[in-house]
Coordinates of C-alpha atoms and ligand atoms in Angstrom, one line a residue:
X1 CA -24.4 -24.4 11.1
X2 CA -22.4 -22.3 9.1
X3 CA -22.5 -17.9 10.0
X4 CA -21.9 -15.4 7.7
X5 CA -18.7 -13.2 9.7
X6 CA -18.9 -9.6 8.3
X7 CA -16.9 -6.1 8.8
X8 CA -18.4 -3.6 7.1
X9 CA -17.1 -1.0 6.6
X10 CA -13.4 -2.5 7.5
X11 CA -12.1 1.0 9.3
X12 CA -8.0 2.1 9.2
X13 CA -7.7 1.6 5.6
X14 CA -8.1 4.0 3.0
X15 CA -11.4 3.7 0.6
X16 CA -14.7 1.7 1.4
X17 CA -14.2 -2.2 2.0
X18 CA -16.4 -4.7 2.9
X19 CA -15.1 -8.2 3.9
X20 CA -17.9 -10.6 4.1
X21 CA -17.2 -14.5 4.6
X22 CA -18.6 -17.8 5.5
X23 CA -17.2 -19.1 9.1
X24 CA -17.7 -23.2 9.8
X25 CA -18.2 -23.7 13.2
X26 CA -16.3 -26.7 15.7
X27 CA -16.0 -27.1 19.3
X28 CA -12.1 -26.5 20.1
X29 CA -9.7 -28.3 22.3
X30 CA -10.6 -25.8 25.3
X31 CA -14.0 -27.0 24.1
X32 CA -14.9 -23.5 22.8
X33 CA -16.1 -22.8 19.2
X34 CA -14.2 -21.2 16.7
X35 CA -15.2 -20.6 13.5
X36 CA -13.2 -21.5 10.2
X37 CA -13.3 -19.4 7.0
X38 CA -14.8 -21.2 3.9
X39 CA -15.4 -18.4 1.8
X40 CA -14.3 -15.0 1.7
X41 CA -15.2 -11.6 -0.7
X42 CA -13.8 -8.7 -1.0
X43 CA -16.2 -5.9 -1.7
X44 CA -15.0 -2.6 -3.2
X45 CA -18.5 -0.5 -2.6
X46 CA -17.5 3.0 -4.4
X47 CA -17.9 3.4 -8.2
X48 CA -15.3 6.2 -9.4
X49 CA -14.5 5.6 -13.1
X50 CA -11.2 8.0 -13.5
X51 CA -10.9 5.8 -16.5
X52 CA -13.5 7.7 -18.0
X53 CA -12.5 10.9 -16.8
X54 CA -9.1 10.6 -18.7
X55 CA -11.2 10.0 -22.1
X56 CA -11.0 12.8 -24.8
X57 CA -8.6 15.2 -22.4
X58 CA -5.3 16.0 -23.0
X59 CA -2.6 13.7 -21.9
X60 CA -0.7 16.3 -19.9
X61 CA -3.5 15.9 -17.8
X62 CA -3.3 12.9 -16.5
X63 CA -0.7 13.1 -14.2
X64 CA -2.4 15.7 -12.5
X65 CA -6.1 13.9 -12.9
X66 CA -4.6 10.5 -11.6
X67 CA -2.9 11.8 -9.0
X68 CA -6.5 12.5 -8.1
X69 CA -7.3 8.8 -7.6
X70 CA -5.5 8.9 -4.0
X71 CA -3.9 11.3 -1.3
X72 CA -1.7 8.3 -0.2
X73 CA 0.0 7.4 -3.0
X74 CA -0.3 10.0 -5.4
X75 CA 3.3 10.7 -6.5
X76 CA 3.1 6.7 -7.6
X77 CA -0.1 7.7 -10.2
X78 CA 1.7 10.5 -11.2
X79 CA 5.2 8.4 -12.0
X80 CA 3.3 5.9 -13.8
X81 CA 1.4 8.6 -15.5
X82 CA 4.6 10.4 -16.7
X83 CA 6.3 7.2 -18.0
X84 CA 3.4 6.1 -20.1
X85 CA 3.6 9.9 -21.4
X86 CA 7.2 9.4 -21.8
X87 CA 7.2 6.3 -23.6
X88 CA 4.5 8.0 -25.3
X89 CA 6.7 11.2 -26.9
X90 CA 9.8 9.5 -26.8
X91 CA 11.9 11.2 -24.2
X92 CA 13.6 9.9 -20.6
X93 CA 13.9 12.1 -17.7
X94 CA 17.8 13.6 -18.1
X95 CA 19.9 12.8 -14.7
X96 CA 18.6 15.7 -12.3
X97 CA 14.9 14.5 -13.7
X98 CA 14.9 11.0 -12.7
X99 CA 16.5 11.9 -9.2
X100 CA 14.3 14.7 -8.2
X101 CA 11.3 12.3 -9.3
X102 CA 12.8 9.6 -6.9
X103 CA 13.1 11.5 -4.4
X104 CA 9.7 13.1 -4.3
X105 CA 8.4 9.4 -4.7
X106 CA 10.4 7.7 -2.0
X107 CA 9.2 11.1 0.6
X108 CA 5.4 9.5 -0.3
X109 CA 6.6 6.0 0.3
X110 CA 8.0 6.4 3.6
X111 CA 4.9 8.8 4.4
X112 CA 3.1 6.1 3.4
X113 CA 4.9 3.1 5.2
X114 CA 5.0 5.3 8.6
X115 CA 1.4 6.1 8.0
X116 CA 0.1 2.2 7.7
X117 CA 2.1 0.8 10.3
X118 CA 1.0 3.3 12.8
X119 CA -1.9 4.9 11.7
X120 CA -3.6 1.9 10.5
X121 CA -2.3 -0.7 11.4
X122 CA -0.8 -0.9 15.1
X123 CA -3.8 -0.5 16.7
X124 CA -5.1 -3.8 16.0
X125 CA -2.1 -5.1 18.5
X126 CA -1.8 -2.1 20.6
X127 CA -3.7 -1.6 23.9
X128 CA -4.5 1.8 23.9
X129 CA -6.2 1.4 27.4
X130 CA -2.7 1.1 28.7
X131 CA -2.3 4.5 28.6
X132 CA -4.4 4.8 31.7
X133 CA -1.6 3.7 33.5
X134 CA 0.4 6.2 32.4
X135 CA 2.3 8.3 35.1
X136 CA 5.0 10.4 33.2
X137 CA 4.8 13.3 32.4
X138 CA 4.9 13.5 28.1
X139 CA 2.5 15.8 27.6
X140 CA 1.2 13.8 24.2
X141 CA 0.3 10.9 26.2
X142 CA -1.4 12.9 29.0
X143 CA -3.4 14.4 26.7
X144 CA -4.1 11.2 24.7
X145 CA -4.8 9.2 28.2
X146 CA -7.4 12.1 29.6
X147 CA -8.9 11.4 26.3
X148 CA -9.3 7.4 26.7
X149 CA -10.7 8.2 30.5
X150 CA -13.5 10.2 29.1
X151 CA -14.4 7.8 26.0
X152 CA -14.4 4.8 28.9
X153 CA -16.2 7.0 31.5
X154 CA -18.8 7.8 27.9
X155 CA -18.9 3.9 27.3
X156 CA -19.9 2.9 30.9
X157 CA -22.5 5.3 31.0
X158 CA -23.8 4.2 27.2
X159 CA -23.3 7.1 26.1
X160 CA -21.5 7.4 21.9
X161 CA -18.4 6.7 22.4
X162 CA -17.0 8.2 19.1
X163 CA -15.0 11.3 20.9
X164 CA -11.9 8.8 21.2
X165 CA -11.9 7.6 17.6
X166 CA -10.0 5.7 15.8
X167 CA -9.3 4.1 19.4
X168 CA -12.2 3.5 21.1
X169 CA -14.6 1.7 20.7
X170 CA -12.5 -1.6 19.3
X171 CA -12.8 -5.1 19.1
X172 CA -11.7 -6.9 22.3
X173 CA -8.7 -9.0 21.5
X174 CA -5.6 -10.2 22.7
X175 CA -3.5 -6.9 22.7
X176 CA -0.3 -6.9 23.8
X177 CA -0.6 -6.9 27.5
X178 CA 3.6 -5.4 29.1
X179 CA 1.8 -2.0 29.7
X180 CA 5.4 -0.2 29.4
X181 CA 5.6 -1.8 25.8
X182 CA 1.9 -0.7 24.8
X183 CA 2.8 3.1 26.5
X184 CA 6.1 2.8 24.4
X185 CA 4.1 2.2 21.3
X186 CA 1.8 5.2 21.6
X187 CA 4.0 7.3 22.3
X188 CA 5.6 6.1 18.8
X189 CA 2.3 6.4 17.7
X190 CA 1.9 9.8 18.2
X191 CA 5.4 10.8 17.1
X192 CA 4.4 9.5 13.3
X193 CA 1.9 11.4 12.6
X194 CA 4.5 14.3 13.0
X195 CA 7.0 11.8 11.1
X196 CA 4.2 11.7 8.3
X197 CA 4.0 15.2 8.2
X198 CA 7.8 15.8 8.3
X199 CA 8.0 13.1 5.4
X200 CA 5.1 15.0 3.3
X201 CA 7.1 18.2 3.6
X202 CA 10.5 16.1 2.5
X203 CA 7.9 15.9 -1.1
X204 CA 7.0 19.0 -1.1
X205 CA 10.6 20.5 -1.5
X206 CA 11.3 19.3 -4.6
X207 CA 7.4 18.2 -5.6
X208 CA 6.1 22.2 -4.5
X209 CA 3.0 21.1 -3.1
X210 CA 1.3 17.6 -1.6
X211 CA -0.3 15.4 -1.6
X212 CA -0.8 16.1 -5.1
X213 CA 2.7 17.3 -6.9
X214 CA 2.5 19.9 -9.5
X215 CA 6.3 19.6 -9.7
X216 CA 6.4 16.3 -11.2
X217 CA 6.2 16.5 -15.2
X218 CA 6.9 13.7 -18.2
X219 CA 10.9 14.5 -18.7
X220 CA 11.8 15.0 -15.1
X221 CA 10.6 18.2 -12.5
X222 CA 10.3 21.7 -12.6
X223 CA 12.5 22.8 -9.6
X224 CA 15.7 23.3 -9.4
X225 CA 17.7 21.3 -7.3
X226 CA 19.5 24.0 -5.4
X227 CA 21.6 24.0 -2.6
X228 CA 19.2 25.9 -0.3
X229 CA 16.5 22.8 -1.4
X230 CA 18.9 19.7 -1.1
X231 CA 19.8 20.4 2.1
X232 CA 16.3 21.4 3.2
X233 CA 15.1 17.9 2.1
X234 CA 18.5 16.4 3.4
X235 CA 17.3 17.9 7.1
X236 CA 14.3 15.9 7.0
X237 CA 15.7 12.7 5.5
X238 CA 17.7 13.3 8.7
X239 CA 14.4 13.1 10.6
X240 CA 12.3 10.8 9.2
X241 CA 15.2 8.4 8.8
X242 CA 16.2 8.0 12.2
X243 CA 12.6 7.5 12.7
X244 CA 12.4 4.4 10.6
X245 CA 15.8 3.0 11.1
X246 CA 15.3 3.3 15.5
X247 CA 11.6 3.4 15.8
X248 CA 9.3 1.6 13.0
X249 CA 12.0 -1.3 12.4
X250 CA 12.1 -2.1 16.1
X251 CA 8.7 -1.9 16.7
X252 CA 7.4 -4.0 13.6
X253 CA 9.8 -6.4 15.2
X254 CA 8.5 -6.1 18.5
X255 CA 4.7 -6.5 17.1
X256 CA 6.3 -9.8 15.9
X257 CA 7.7 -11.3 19.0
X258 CA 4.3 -10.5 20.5
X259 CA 2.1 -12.3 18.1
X260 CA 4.3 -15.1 16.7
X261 CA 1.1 -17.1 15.8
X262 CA 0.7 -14.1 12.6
X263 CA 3.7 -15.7 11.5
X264 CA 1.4 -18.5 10.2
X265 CA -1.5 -16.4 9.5
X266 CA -2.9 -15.0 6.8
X267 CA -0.7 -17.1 3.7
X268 CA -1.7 -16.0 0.1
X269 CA -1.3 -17.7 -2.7
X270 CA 2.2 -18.6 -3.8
X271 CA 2.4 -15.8 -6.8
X272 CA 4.2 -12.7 -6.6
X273 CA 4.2 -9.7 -8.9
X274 CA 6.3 -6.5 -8.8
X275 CA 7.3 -4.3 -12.0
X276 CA 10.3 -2.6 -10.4
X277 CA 10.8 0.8 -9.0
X278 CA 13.0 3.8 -8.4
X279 CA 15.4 4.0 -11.5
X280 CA 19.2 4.1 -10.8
X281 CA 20.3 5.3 -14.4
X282 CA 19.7 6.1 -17.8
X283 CA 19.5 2.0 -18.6
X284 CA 16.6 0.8 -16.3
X285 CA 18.4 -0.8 -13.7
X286 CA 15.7 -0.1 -10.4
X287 CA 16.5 0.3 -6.7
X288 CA 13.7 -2.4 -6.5
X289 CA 13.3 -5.2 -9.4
X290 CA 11.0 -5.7 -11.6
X291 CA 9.8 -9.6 -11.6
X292 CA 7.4 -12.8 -11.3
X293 CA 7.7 -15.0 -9.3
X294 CA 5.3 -18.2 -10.2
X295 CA 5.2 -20.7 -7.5
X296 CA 8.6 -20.3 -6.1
X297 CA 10.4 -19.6 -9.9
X298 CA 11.3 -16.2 -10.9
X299 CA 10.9 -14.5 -14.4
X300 CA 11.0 -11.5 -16.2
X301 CA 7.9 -9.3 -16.2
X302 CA 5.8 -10.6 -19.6
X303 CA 3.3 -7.2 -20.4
X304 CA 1.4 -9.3 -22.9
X305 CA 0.1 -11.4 -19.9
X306 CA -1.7 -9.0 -17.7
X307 CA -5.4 -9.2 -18.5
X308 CA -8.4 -8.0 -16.3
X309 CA -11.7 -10.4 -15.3
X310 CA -14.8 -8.5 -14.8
X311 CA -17.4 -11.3 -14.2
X312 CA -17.9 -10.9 -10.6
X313 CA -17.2 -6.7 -10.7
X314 CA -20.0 -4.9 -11.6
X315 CA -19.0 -4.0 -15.2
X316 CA -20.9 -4.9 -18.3
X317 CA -17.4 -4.3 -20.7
X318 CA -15.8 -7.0 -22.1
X319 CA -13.6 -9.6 -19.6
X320 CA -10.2 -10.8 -19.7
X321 CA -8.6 -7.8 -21.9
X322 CA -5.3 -6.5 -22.1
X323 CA -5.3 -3.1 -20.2
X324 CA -4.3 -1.2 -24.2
X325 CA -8.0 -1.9 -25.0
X326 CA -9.9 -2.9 -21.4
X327 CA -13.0 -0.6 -21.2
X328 CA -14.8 0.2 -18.0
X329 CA -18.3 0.0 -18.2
X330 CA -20.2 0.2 -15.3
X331 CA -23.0 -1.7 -14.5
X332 CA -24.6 -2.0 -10.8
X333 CA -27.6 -4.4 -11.2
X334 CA -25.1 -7.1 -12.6
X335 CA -26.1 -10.3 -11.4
X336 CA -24.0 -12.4 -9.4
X337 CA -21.3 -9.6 -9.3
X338 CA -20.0 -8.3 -6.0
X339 CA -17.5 -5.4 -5.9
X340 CA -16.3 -2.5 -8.0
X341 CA -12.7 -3.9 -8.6
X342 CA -11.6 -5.4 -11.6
X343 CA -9.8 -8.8 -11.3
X344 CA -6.0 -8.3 -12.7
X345 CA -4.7 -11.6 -13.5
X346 CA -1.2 -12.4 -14.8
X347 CA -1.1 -15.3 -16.7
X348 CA -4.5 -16.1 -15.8
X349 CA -3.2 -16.6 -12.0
X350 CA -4.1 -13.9 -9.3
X351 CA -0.8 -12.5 -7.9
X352 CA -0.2 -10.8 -4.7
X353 CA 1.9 -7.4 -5.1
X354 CA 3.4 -5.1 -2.7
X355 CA 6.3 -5.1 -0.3
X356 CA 6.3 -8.5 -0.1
X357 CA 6.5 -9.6 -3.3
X358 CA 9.2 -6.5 -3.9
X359 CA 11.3 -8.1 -0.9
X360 CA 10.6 -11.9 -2.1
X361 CA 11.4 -11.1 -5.5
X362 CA 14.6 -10.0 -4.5
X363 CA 15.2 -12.3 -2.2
X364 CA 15.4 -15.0 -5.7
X365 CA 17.4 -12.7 -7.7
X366 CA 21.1 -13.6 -7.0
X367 CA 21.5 -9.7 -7.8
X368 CA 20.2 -8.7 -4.4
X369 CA 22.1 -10.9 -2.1
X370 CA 22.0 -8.7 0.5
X371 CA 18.0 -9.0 0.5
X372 CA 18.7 -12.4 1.3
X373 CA 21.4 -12.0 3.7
X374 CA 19.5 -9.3 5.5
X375 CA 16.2 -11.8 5.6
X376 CA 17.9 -14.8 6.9
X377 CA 19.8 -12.8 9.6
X378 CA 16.0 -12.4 11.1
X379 CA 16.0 -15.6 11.4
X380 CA 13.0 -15.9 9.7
X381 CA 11.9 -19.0 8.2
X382 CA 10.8 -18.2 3.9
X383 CA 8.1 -20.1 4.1
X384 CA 6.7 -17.9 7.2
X385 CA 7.7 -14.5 5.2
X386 CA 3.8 -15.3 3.3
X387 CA 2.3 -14.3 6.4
X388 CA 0.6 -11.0 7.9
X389 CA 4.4 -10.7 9.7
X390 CA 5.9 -10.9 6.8
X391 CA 3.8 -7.9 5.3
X392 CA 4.6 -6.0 8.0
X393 CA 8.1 -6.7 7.8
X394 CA 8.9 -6.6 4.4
X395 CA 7.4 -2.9 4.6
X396 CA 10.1 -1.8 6.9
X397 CA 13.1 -3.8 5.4
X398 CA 12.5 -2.1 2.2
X399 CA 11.9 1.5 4.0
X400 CA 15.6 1.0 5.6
X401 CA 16.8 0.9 2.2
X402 CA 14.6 4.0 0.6
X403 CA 16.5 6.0 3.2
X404 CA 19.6 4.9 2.7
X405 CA 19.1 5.6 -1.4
X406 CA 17.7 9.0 -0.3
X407 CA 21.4 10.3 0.7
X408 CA 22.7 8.7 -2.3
X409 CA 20.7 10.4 -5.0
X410 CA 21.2 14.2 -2.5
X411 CA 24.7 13.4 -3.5
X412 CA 24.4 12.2 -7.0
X413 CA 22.2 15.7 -7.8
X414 CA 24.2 18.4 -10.2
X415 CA 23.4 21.3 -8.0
X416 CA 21.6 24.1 -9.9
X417 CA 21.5 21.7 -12.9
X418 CA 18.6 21.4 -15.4
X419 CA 15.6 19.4 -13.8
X420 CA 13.5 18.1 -17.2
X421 CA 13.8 17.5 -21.1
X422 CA 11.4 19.2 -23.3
X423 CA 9.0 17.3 -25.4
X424 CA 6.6 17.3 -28.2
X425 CA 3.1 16.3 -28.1
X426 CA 2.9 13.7 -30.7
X427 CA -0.7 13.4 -32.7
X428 CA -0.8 9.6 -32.3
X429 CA 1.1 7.5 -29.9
X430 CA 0.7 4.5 -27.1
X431 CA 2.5 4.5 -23.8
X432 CA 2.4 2.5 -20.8
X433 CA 4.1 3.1 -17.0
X434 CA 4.9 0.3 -15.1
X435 CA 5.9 1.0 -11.3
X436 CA 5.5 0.2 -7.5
X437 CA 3.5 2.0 -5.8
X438 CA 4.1 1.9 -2.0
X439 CA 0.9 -1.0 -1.6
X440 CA 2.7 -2.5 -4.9
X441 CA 2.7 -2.9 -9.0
X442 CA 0.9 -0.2 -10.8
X443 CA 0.3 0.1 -14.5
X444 CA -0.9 2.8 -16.6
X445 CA -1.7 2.3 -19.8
X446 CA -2.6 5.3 -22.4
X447 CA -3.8 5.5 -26.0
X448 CA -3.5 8.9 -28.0
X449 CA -5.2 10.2 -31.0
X450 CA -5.5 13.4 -32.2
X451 CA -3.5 14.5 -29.3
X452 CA -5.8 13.5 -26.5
X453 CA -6.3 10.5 -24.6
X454 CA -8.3 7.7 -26.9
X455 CA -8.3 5.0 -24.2
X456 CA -6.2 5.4 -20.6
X457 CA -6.2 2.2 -18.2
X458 CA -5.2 1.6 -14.3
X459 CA -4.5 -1.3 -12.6
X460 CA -4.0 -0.5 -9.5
X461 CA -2.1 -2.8 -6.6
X462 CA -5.0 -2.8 -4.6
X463 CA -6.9 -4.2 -7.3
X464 CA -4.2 -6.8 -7.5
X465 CA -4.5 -7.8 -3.9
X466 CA -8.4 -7.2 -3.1
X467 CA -9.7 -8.6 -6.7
X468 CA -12.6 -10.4 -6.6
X469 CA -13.0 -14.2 -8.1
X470 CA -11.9 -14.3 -11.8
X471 CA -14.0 -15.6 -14.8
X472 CA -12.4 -19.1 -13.6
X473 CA -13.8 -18.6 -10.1
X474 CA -10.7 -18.4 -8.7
X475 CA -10.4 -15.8 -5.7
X476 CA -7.9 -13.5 -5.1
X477 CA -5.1 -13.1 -3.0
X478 CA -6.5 -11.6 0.1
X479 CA -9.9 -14.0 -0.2
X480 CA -7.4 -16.8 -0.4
X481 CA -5.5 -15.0 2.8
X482 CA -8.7 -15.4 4.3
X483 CA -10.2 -18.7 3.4
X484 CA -8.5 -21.2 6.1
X485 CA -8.1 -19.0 8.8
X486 CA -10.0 -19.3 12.6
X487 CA -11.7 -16.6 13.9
X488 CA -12.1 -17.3 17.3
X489 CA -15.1 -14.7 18.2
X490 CA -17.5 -13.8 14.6
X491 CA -18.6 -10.7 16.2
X492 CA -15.2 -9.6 16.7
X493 CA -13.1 -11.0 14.1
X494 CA -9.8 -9.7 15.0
X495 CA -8.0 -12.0 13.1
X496 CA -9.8 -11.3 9.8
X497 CA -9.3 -7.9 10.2
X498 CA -5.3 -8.2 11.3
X499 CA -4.9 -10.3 7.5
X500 CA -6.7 -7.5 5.7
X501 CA -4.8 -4.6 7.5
X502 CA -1.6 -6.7 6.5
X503 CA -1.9 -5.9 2.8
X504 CA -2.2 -2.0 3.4
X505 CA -5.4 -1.8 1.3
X506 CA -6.4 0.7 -0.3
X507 CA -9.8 0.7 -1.8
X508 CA -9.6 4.1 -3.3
X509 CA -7.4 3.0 -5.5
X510 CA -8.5 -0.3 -6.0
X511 CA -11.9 0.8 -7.4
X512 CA -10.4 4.2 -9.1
Ligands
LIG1 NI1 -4.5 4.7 -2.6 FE1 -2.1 3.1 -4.0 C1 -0.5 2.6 -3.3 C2 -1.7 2.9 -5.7 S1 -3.0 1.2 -3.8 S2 -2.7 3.9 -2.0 O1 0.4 2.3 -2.8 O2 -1.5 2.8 -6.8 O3 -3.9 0.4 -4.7

């Protein structure tokens, strides 16, 4: 008979998840049951309504209420905030403003990159018992290991076991079992969380304060870009770049090699979206393109085609509008609806977004070769990269490449050079920003009359990626990641939880 296999709450993400599916049972060839996935939902449990917030205000607030929606990813509200105002008043960032801005951003990203693979997500391969074997003498892991002896001395006597969270307790799994390799990993482990901090005071240089930038304005930034700043940022960059370039790459690959079977794991369907991010110049070109890419064929971006389904979200406005006029009406005693996420479609098809649709996007546009080149050096088959590996990996290909952009734009800054244009606030205007945001495409659109905000809009990437079924019935790209797949213990579904992780969810955002 068929079981119902449920996390709730799905821990090591950011926001309130619930993943509940439908597991068919059959006897394996060891003659053990497993359970297959026939149904999947992806339940965002936490009403915010920032949408409503926004309504009536002025519109220089909303980069500084969005930014509001998440301590993650912040900078990436606040960029899409500032180029809906932009569009809005008619004005672009001058040279020093688009710079600065990047370089506040891509701090977050890599903050937030360092922060998933580690913080969130390396656990779930990691065995953080190892550490019991430890006999060297960093005093990190001696203090870490003392702490796993008491939470397994607590566990064995019954007793709560929550002193050695977010380690212990755990599902039991198939962890990576070289104990030198799992003591290497912790130790990594610990080190990011002081990369994470190093990279959130890279932002705060040149964004004066994080998470949540007061620096970053429509036009550009308010500091300066002096010497004394450059190279403090440029000492970090220093830091958390060897960090990603020696550390994260290697271990993501690592993570690979011991869980090759992830390569097959955890496919979503075959639609990629990304709207492009990090602006080189004055003309639009972006570090990362902007693209489509419909079952294997890659197009430009068409705006007109985003629309949002709100059958199964608990929202009472109307379905399938265009973010300009989408309303957000909330509703919790809707029937038959299951989450607090909106379901973005593009085209009417759900699309996955993020790193790997930045990365696979690229990888079609004859433009960036080198994405190619750089992907089939892995020896990695494409057709794999659609995997909770490929997540992974994609995440640290494309942090290689922040870094290396990082020195770049230091170089490219005029040194003491003006940081923003000026603007005026029109009485009636329409604006939208389309970016990346480190978990992937992010759209704000705004509305102004009378000089405050008429209508303002989000669509968020983990509302992309964790959308519910659409008015079609068609589920989204991580219920389709999870349909399919074998969980080989329901009361410790490992594998559900490894797909999930792979997407970098974020369910603050999602549900804004
Ligand atoms: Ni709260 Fe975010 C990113 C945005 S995800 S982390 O990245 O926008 O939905």
């Amino acid at each position: 008979m068929s079981r119902t296999i449920t996390i709730s709450p799905l821990t090591r993400i950011e926001g309130h998840l619930a993943i509940r599916t439908e597991g068919e049972p059959r006897v394996n060839e060891q003659g053990k049951t497993v359970y297959t996935i026939t149904d999947a939902k992806c339940e965002g449990e936490m009403y915010r309504g920032f949408e409503r917030i926004l309504k009536g205000r002025d519109p220089l607030d909303s980069h500084q209420i969005t930014q509001r929606i998440c301590g993650v990813c912040p900078i990436s509200h606040a960029m899409a905030s500032c180029q809906a105002q932009e569009m809005a008043y008619g004005i672009k960032p001058n040279k020093n403003g688009r710079i600065l801005q990047n370089l506040i951003w891509a701090a977050n990203y890599l903050q937030s990159h360092i922060t998933h693979f580690y913080a969130l997500s390396a656990l779930d391969f990691v065995d953080v018992t190892a550490v019991l074997q430890y006999r060297g003498r960093n005093r990190s892991l001696l203090q870490l290991k003392a702490w796993v002896e008491d939470a397994v001395r607590r566990s064995e006597r019954g007793l709560e076991v929550f002193p050695a969270a977010p380690f212990l307790p755990r599902y039991e799994a198939d962890y990576i079992a070289d104990p030198q390799i799992n003591c290497d990993f912790i130790a990594h482990y610990l080190e990011s969380l002081k990369m994470r901090q190093v990279a959130h005071e890279m932002a705060a240089v040149f964004g004066a304060r994080l998470p949540h930038s007061t620096a970053i304005v429509p036009g550009g930034c308010t500091e300066v870009p002096t010497m004394e700043r450059i190279l403090s940022y440029k000492g970090r960059l220093d830091k958390v770049g060897r960090f990603i370039k020696d550390v994260y790459y290697w271990d993501v690959i690592a993570a690979a090699e011991a869980f090759p079977s992830y390569w097959l794991m955890g496919r979503a369907p075959e639609h990629f979206l990304a709207f492009g991010v990090f602006d080189l110049d004055e003309n639009g070109r972006r570090l990362f393109p902007a693209g489509a890419l419909v079952n294997g064929k890659l197009e430009a971006v068409d705006e007109d085609a985003i629309t949002e389904h709100v059958r199964y979200a608990w929202f009472s406005s109307p379905s399938q509008q265009h973010p300009y006029v989408a309303q957000t009406q909330a509703d919790p005693d809707k029937q038959g609806a299951y989450t607090w996420g909106k379901a973005p479609r593009y085209k009417g098809l759900p699309m996955e977004v993020g790193p790997l649709a930045r990365i696979l996007i690229m990888y079609h546009d004859p433009a960036h070769a080198d994405v190619k080149q750089e992907v089939d050096q892995l020896g990695i088959r494409l057709e794999h990269f659609n995997s909770v590996l490929g997540r992974h990996l994609a995440r640290a290909i494309e942090a290689r490449r922040i870094v290396d952009q990082c020195f770049a734009w230091l170089d490219e800054l005029d040194v003491d050079g003006h940081p923003a244009e000026p603007f005026e606030l029109p009485r009636q205007a329409q604006g939208r920003g389309l970016v990346e945001a480190p978990r992937g495409a992010l759209g704000h659109w705004m509305t102004i009359e009378n000089s405050l905000i008429e209508n303002y809009e989000c669509v968020v990437p983990t509302t992309w990626n964790c959308s519910p079924k659409d008015d079609n019935g068609v589920h989204g790209p991580m219920e389709q990641a999870l349909i399919g797949l074998e969980v080989s213990d329901p009361d410790q579904p490992m594998e559900l939880a490894r797909v999930v992780r792979s997407f970098d969810p974020c369910l603050a955002c999602a549900v804004h």
